[in-house]
Short mmCIF file of C-alpha atoms in Angstrom, two decimals:
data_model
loop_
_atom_site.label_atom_id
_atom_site.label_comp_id
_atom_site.label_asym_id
_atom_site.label_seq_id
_atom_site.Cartn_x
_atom_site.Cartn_y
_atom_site.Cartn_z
CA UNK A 1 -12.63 3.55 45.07
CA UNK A 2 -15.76 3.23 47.38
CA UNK A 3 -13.98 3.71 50.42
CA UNK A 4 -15.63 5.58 53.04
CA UNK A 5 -15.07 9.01 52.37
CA UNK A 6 -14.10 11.23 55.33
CA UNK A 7 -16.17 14.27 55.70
CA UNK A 8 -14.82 17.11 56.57
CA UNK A 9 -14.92 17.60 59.98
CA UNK A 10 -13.17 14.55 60.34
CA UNK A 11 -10.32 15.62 58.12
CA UNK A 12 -6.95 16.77 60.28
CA UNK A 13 -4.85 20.00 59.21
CA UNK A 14 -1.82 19.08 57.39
CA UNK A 15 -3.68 15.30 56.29
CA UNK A 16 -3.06 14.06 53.03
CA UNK A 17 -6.77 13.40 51.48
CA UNK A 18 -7.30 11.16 48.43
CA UNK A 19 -9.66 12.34 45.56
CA UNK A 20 -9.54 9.65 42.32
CA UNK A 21 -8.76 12.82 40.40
CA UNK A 22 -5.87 13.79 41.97
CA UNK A 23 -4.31 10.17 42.43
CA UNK A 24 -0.77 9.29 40.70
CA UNK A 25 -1.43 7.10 37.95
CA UNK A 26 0.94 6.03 35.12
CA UNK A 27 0.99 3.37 32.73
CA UNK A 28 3.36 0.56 31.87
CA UNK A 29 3.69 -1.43 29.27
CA UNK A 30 6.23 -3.91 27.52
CA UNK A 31 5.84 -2.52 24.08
CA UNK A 32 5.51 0.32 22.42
CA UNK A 33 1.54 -0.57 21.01
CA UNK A 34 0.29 3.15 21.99
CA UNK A 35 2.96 5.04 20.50
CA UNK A 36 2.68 2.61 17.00
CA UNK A 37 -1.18 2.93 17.58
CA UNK A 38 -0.80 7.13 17.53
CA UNK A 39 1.67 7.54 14.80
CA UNK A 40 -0.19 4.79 12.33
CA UNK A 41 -3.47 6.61 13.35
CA UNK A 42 -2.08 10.14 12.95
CA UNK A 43 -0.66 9.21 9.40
CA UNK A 44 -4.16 8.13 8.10
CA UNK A 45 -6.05 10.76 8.96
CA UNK A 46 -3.32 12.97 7.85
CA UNK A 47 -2.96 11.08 4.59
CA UNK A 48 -6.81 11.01 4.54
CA UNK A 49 -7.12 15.13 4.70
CA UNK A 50 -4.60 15.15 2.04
CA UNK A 51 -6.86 12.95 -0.13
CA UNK A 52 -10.03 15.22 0.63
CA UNK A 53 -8.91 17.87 -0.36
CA UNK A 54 -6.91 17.19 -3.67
CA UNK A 55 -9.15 14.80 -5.01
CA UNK A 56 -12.13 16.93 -4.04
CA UNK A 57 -14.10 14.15 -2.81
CA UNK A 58 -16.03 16.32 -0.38
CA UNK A 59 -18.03 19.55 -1.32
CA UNK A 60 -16.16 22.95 -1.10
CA UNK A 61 -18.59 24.36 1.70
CA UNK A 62 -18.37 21.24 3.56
CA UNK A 63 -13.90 20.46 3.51
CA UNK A 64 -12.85 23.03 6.07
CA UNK A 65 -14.88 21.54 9.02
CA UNK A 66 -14.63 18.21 7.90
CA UNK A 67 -10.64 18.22 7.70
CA UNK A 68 -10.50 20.73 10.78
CA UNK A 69 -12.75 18.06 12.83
CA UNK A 70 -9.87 15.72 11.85
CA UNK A 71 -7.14 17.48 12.80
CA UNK A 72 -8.69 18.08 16.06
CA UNK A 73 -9.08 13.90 16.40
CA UNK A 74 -5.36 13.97 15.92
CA UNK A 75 -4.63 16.91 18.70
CA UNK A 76 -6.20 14.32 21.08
CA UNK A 77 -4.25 10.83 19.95
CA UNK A 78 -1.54 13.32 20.34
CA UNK A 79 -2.20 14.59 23.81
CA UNK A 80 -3.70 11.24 24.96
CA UNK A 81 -1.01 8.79 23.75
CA UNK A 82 2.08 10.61 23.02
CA UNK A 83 1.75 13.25 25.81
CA UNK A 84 0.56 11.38 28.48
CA UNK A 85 -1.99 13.39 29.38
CA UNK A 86 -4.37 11.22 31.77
CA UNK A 87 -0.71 10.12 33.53
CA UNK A 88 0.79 12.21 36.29
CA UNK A 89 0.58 12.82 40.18
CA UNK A 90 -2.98 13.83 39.84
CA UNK A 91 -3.89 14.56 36.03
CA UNK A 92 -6.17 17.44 37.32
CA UNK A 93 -4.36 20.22 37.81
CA UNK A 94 -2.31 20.46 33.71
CA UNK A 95 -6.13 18.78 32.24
CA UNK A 96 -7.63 22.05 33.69
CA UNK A 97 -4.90 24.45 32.80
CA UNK A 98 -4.97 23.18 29.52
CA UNK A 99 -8.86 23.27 28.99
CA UNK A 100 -8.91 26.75 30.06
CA UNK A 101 -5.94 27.55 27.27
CA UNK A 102 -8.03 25.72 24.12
CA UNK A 103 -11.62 28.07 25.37
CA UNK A 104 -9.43 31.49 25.36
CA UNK A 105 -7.96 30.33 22.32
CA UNK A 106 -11.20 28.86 20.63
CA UNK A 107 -12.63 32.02 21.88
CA UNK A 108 -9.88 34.31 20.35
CA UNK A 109 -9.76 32.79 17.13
CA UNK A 110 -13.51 32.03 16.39
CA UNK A 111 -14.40 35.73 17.89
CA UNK A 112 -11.59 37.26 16.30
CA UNK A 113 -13.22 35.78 12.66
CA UNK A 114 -16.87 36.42 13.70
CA UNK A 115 -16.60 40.13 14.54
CA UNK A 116 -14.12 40.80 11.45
CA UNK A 117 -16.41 39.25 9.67
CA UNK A 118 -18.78 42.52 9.52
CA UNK A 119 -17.83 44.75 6.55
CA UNK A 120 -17.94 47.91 8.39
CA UNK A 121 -15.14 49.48 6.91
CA UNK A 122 -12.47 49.27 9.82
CA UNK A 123 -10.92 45.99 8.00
CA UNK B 1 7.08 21.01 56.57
CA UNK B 2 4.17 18.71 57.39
CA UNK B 3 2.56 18.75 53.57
CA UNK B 4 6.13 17.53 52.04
CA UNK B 5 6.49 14.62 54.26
CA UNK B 6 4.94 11.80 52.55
CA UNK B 7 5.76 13.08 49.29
CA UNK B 8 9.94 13.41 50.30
CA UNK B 9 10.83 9.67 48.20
CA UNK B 10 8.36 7.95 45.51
CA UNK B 11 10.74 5.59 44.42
CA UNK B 12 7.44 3.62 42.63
CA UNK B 13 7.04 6.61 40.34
CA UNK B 14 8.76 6.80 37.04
CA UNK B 15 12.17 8.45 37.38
CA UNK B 16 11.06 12.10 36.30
CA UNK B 17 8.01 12.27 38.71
CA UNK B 18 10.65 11.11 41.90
CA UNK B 19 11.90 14.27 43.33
CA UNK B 20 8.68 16.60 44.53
CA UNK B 21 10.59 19.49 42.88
CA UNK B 22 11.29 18.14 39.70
CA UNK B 23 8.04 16.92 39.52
CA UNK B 24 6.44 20.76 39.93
CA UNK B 25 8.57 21.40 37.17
CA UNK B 26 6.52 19.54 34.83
CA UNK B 27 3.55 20.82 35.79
CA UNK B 28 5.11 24.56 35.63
CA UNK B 29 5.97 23.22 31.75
CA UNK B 30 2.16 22.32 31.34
CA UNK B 31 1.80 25.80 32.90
CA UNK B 32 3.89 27.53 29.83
CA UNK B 33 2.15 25.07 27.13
CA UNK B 34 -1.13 26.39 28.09
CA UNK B 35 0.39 30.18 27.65
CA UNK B 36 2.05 29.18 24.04
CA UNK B 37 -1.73 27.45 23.25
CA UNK B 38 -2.81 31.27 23.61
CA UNK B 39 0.64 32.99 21.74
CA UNK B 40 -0.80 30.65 18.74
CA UNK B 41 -3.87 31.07 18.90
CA UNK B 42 -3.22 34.80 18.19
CA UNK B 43 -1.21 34.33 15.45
CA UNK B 44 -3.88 31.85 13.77
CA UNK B 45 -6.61 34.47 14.43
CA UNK B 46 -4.62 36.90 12.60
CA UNK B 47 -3.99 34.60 10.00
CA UNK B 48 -7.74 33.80 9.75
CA UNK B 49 -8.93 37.47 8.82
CA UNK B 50 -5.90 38.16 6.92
CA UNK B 51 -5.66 35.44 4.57
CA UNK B 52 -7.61 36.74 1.69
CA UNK B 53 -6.21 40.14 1.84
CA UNK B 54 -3.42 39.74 -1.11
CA UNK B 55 -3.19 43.04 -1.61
CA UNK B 56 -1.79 42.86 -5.85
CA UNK B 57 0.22 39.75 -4.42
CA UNK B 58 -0.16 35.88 -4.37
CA UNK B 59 -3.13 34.02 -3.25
CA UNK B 60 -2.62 31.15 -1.10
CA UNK B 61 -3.63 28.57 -3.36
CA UNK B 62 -0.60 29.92 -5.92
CA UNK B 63 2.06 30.02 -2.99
CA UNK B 64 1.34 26.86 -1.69
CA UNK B 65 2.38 23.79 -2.71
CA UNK B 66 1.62 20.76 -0.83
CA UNK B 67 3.85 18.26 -1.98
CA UNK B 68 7.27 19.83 0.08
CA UNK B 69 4.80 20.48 2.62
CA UNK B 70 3.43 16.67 2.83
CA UNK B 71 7.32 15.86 3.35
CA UNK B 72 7.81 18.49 6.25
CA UNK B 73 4.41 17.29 7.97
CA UNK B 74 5.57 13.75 7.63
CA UNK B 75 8.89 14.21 8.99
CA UNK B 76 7.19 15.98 12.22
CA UNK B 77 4.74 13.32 12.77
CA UNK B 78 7.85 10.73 12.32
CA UNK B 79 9.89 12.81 15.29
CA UNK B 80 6.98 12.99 17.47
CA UNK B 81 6.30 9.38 17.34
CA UNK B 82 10.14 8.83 17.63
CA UNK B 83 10.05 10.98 21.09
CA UNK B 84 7.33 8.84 22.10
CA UNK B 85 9.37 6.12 21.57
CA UNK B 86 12.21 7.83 23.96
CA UNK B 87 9.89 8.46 26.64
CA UNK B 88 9.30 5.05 26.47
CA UNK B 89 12.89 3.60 26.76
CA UNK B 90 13.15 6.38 29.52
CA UNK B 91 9.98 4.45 31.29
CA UNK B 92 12.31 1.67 30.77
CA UNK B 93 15.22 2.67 32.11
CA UNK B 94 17.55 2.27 29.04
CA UNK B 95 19.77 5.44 28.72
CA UNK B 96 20.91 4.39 25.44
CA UNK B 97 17.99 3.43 23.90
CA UNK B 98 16.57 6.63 24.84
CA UNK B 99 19.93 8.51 23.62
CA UNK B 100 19.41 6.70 19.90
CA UNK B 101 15.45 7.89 19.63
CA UNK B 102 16.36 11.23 21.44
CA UNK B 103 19.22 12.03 18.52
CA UNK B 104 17.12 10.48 15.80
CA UNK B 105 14.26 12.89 16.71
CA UNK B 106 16.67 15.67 16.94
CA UNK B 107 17.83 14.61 12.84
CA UNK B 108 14.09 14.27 12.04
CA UNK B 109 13.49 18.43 13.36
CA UNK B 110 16.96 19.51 11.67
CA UNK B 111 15.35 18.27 8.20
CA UNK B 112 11.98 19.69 9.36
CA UNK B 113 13.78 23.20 9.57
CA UNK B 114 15.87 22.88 6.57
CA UNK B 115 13.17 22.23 4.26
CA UNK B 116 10.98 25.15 5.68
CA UNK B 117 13.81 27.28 5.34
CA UNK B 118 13.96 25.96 1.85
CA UNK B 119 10.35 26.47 1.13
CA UNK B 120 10.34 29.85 2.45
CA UNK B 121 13.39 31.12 0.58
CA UNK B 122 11.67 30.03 -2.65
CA UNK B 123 8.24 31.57 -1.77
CA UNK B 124 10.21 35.21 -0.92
CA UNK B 125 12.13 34.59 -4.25
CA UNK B 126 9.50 33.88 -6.39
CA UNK B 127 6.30 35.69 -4.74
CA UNK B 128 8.32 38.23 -2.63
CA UNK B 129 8.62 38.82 0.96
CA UNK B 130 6.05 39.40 4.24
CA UNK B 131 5.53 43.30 3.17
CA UNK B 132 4.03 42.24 0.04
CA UNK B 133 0.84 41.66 2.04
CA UNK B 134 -1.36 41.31 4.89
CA UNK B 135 -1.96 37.60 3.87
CA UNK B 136 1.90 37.15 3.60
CA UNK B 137 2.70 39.15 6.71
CA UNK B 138 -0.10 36.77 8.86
CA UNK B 139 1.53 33.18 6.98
CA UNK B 140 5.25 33.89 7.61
CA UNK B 141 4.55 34.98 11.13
CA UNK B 142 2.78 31.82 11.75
CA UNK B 143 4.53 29.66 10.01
CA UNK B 144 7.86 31.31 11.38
CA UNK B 145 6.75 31.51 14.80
CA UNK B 146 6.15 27.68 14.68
CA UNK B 147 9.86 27.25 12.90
CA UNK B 148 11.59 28.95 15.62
CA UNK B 149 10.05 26.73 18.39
CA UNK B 150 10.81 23.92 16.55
CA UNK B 151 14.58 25.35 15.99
CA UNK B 152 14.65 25.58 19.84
CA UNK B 153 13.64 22.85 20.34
CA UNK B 154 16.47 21.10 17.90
CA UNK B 155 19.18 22.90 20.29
CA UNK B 156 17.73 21.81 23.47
CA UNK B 157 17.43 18.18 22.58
CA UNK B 158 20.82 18.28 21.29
CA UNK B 159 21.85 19.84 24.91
CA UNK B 160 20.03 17.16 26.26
CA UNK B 161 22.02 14.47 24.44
CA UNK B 162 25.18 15.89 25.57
CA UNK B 163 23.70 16.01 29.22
CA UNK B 164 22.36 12.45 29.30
CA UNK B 165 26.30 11.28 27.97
CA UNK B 166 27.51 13.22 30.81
CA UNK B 167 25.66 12.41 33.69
CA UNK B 168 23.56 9.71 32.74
CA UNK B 169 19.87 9.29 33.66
CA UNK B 170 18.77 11.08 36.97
CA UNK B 171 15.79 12.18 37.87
CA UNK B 172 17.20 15.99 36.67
CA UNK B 173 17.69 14.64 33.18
CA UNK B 174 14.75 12.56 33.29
CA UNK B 175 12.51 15.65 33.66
CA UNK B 176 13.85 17.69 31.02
CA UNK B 177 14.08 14.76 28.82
CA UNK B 178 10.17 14.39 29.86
CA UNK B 179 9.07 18.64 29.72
CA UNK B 180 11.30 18.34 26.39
CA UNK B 181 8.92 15.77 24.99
CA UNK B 182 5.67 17.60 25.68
CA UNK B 183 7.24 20.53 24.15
CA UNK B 184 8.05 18.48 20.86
CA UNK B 185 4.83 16.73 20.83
CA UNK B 186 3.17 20.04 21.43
CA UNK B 187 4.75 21.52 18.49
CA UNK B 188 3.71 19.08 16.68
CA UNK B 189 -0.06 19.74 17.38
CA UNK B 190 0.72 23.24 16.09
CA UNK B 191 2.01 21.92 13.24
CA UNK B 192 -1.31 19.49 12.38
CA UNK B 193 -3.53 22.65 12.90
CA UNK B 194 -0.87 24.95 10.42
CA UNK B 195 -1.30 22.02 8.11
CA UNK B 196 -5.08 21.83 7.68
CA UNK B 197 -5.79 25.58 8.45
CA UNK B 198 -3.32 27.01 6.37
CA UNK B 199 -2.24 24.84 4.07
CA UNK B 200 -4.98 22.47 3.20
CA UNK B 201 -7.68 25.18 3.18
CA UNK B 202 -5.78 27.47 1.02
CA UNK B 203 -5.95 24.47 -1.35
CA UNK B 204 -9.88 24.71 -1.29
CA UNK B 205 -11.61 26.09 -4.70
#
């Protein structure tokens, strides 16, 4: 890691530079433990939404974040065990592409509620 | 080309990541996830303001009925972690092993569809179709839209059984078998968020 880092003037046209970021890295193991680890993981807190919400153990007001916040815990064991997400030849490039994607669509669907949310007569 | 040169043969690198141009291909796959992200997002906004207009039609909480829908959500998470497993007999080199998961993932997604096909046929029957209303129109879009990936993605996993038979593992096969996987595990994402936004909450009183 704490090589000496060229600056760079010192860097040639055409040379191949190493940033961390952008380094291949993949993952091996012998056994499946991630992929049990995920699915086990995603069952409870599927399982555990369920229970929320039929059995009412939360209140009303406070369900839809709680089991949304839940879901999005599962969107990440997804991405981060199943999908190999941190693996690749430099992780960089599809993490940032895929950051921007979740903003516009945070942004379309919390805007789209927020500004429908007026009752000015258009909806 | 100077650039290419070191990258030309990685045989360290797991099969799929091998060939420079195969390897683009995955992240031109990541490419068209983040696009689909936004093509759902959509549809959940519309759902979102939409939901509650009924119209003289069902409310969620009557068309809904969680139990079929605990089955279908179970059944995805069960493929997903089955194409997880096929990824990882990939990793390993074992064509068969990955052939088994690959087919049994491809069963798990046929019995995903059928019972949302069944669900839907007895919501149209019994609460009528998407004209009825804006909430309707918004939750069979949605829903739908979801359904067809996931009937896609049925066919190209079974093409992808038939190609691995064929012509074995290569770093060609490998890929798709690898772009196929984020697609399925993608969907399945989709799937967590149509379960708690759409189904679950329409179960809130």
């Amino acid at each position: 890691m704490e090589t000496s880092t060229p600056k760079a003037h010192e860097i040639e046209q055409g040379e191949v530079v190493e940033i961390s970021a952008l380094a291949p890295r993949f993952e091996e193991h012998a056994f499946p433990w991630r992929q049990i680890a995920g699915y086990a993981a995603s069952l409870l807190l599927t399982l555990g939404a369920l229970l929320l919400v039929e059995r009412r153990l939360l209140p009303a007001a406070w369900l839809a974040p709680v089991i949304l916040a839940l879901a999005a815990v599962q969107a990440g064991l997804q991405l981060g065990l199943f999908m190999h997400l941190r693996e690749s030849l430099g992780a960089t490039w599809h993490v940032l592409t895929l950051a921007l994607a979740i903003v516009v669509a945070l942004g379309i669907v919390i805007l789209s509620i927020w500004i429908m949310a007026f009752k000015s007569g258009v909806s | 080309m100077n650039a290419r040169a070191p990258e030309a043969s990685r045989p360290n690198l797991p099969l799929e990541f091998q060939d420079p141009r195969e390897s683009l291909g995955i992240l031109g796959f990541w490419f068209f996830l983040a696009s689909d992200v936004v093509l759902f997002s959509c549809l959940f906004a519309v759902y979102a303001v939409y939901h509650g207009r009924v119209a003289a039609g069902p409310t969620p909480f009557q068309v809904f009925d969680l139990g079929p829908v605990l089955t279908e959500t179970l059944l995805l998470l069960t493929s997903s972690f089955t194409c997880g497993l096929a990824i990882f007999m990939m990793r390993r080199g074992s064509t068969r092993g990955l052939s088994v998961w690959l087919l049994v993932t491809l069963l798990l997604g046929m019995a995903f569809v059928g019972m949302e096909v069944h669900e839907f046929a007895g919501d149209i029957l019994r609460f009528g179709t998407w004209h009825k209303s804006a909430f309707l129109s918004s939750f069979f879009t949605l829903v739908g839209t979801h359904g067809g990936h996931v009937s896609f993605g049925v066919l190209w996993a079974a093409a992808l059984v038939v190609r691995l038979w064929r012509q074995g593992l290569t770093p060609g096969t490998a890929r798709r078998v690898y772009t196929f996987s984020l697609y399925w595990h993608f969907l399945d994402i989709i799937w967590i968020f149509i379960f708690t936004a759409v189904y679950l909450s329409g179960k809130i009183t």
